[in-house]
Tab-separated table of C-alpha atoms in Angstrom:
chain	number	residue	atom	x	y	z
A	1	UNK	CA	0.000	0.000	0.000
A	2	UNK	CA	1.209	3.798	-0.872
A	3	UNK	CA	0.779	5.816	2.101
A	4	UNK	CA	0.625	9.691	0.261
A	5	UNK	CA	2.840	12.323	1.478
A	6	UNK	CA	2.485	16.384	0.925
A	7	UNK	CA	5.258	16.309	-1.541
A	8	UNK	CA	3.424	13.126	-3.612
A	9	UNK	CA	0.056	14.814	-3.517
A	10	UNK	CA	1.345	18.100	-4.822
A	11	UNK	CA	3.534	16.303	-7.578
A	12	UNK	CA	0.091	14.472	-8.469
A	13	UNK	CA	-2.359	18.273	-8.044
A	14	UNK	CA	0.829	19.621	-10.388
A	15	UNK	CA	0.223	16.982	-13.158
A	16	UNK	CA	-3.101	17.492	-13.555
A	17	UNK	CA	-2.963	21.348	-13.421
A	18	UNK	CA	-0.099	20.970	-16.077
A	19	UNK	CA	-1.930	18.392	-17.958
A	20	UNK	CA	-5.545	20.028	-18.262
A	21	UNK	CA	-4.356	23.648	-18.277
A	22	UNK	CA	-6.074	24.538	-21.251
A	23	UNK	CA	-9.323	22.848	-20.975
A	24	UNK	CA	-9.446	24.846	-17.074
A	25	UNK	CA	-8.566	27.866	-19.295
A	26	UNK	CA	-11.673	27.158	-21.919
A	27	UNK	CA	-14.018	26.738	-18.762
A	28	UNK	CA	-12.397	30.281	-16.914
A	29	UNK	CA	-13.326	31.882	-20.828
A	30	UNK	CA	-16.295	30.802	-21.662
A	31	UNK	CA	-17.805	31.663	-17.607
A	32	UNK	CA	-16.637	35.098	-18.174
A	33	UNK	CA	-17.767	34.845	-21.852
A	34	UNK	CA	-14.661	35.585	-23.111
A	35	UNK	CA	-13.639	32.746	-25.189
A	36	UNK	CA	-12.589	33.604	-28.687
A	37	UNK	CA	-11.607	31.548	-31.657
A	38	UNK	CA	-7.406	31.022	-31.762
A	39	UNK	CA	-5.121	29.123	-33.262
A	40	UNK	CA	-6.848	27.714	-35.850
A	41	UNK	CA	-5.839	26.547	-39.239
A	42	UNK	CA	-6.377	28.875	-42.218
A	43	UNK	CA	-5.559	26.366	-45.163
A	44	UNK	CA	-8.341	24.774	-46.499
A	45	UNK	CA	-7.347	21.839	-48.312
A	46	UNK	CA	-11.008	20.035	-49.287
A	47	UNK	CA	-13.940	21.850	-49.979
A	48	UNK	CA	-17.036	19.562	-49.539
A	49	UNK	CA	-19.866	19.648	-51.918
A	50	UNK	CA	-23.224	18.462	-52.160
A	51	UNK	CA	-22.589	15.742	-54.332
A	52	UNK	CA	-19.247	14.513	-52.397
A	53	UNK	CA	-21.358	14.905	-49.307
A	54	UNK	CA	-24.427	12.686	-50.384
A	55	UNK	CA	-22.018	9.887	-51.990
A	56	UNK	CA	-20.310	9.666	-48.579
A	57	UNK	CA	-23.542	9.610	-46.825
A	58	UNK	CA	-24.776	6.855	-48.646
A	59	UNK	CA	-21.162	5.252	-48.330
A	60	UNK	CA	-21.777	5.472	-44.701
A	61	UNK	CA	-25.707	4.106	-44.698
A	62	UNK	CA	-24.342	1.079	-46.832
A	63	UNK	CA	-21.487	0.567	-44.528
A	64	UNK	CA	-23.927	0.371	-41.233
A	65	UNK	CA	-26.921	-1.200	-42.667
A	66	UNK	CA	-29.252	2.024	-42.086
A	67	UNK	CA	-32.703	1.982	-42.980
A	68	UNK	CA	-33.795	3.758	-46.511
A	69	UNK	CA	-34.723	6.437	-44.029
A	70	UNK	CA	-30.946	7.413	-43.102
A	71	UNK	CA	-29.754	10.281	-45.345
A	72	UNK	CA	-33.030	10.438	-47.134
A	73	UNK	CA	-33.434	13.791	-47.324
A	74	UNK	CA	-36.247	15.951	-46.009
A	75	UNK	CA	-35.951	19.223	-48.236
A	76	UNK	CA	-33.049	21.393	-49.471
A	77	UNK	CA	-31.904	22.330	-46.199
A	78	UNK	CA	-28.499	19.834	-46.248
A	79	UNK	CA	-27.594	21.750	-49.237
A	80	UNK	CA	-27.751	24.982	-47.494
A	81	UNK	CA	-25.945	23.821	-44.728
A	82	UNK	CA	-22.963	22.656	-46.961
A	83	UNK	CA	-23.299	26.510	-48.714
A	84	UNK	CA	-23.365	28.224	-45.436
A	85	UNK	CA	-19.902	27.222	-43.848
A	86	UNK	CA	-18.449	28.892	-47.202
A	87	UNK	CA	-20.421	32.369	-47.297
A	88	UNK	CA	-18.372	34.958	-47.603
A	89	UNK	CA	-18.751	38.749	-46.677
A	90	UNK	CA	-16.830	41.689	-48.554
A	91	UNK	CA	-14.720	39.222	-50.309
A	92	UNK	CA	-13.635	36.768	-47.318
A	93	UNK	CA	-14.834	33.648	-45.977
A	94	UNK	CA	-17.432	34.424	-42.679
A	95	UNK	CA	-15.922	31.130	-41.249
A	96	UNK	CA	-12.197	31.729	-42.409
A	97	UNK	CA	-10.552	28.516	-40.618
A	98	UNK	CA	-10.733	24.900	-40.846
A	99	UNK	CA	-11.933	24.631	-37.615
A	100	UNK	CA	-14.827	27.581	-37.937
A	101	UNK	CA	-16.170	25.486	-41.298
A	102	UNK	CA	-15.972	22.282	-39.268
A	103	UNK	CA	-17.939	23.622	-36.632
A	104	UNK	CA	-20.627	24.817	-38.432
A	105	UNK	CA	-21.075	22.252	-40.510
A	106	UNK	CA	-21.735	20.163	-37.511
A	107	UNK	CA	-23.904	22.906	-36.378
A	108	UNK	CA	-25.600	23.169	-39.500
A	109	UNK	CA	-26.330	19.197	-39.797
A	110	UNK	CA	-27.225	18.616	-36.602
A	111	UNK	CA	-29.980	21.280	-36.066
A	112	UNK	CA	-31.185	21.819	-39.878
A	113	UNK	CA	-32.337	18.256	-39.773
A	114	UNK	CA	-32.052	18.034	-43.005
A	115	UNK	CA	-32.512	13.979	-43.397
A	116	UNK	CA	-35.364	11.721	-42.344
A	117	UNK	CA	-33.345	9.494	-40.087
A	118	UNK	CA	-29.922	9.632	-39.140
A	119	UNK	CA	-29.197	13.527	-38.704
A	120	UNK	CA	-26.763	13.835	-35.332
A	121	UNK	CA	-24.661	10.224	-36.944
A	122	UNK	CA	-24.364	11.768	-40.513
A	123	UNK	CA	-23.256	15.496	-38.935
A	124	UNK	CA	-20.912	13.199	-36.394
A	125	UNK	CA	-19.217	11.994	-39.229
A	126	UNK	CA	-19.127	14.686	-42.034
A	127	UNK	CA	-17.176	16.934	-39.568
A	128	UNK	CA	-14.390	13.730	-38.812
A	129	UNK	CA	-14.647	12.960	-42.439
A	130	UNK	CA	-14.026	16.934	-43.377
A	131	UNK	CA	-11.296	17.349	-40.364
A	132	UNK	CA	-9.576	14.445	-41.998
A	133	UNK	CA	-9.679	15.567	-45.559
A	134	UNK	CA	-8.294	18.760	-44.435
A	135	UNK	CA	-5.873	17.014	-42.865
A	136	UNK	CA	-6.344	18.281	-39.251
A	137	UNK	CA	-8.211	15.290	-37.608
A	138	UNK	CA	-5.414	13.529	-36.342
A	139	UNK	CA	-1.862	14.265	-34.619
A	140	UNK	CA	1.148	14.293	-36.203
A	141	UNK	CA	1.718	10.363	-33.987
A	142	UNK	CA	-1.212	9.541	-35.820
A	143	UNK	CA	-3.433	9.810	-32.650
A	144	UNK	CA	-7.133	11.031	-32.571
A	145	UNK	CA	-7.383	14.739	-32.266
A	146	UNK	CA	-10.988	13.905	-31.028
A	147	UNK	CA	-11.927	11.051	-29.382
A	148	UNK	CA	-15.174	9.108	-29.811
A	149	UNK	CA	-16.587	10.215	-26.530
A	150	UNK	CA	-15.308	13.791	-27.628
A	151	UNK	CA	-17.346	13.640	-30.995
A	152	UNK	CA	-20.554	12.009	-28.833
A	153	UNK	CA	-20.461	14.913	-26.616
A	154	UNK	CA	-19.848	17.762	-29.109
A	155	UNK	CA	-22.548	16.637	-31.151
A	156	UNK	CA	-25.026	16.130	-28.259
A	157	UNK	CA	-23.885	19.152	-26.787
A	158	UNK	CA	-24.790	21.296	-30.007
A	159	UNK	CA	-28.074	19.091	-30.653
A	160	UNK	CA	-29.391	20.062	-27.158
A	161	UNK	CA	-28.440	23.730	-27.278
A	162	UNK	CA	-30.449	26.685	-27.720
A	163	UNK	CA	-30.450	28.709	-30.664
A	164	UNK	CA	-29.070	31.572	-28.899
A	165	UNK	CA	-26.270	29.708	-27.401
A	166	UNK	CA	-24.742	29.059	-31.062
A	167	UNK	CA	-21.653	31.083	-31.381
A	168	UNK	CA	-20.389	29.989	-28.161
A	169	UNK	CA	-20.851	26.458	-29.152
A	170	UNK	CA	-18.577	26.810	-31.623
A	171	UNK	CA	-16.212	28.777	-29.851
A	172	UNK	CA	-15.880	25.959	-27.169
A	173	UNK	CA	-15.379	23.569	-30.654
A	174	UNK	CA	-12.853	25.193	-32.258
A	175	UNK	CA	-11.189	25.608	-29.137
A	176	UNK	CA	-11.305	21.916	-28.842
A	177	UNK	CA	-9.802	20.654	-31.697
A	178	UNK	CA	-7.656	23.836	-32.552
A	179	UNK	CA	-4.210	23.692	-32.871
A	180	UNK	CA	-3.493	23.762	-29.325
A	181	UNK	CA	-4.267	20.321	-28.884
């Protein structure tokens, strides 16, 4: 049996300061609703369209054995989403970064819901799938960036938010997966 001393518990509080610094930080910013986007990555490698989107959708019902229902689309509202996270305003991109676009789109996909069946699963995976064609999802050790209970909780986080509580949604999801970490 360890018996803990001062000097071992300290050591151990140290660690874990050290070691979850930044998500402590996130918390402090976003309770004095200060969190802004940072370090992010401005090269956009892939830009997803409509019909890359839909092939990879129904690459993903085929995969998993979903129901006709999955990805069957409800109106044009998917398409919108995908149209959104590039708008642009005075010549530049409203969502400039990787990260922004990423967010969004999960934003987009998860609240438009755009398909009959399927909606938080398909958004879950278009923002790994874009992350990963912009080559950002992963660490340079090939490690996950985001981690499945990560991408669970983002994406239930954002479906049970409230409209007004968007942009710091995806301040607290860039944040997440920025380059920081």
């Amino acid at each position: 049996m360890q018996h803990l001393t001062p000097d071992s518990e300290s050591a151990g509080l140290l660690k874990i300061l050290n070691d979850y610094a930044y998500a402590l930080d996130i918390l402090d910013k976003y309770d004095h609703q200060v969190l802004a986007i940072e370090s992010a990555t401005a090269e956009n490698l892939f830009e997803i369209t409509y019909p890359v989107a839909m092939s990879a959708i129904l690459g993903l019902r085929d995969k998993f054995g979903g129901s006709t229902l999955f990805g069957n689309e409800k109106d044009e509202s998917f398409q919108g989403s995908l149209a959104a996270i590039y708008q642009t305003f005075g010549g530049q991109y409203v969502y400039p970064s990787v990260e922004e676009k990423a967010a969004h789109l999960l934003y987009f996909v998860t609240k438009n819901h755009s398909f009959s069946d399927g909606n938080k699963r398909i958004a879950a995976f278009l923002f790994v799938w874009f992350l990963d064609k912009n080559n950002i999802l992963y660490h340079t050790d090939g490690s996950k960036k985001i981690g499945d209970n990560a991408l669970v909780a983002f994406t239930l986080m954002i479906a049970e938010s409230k409209p007004d509580e968007k942009e710091m949604m995806i301040k607290v999801l860039v944040n997440l997966m920025n380059m920081r970490n």
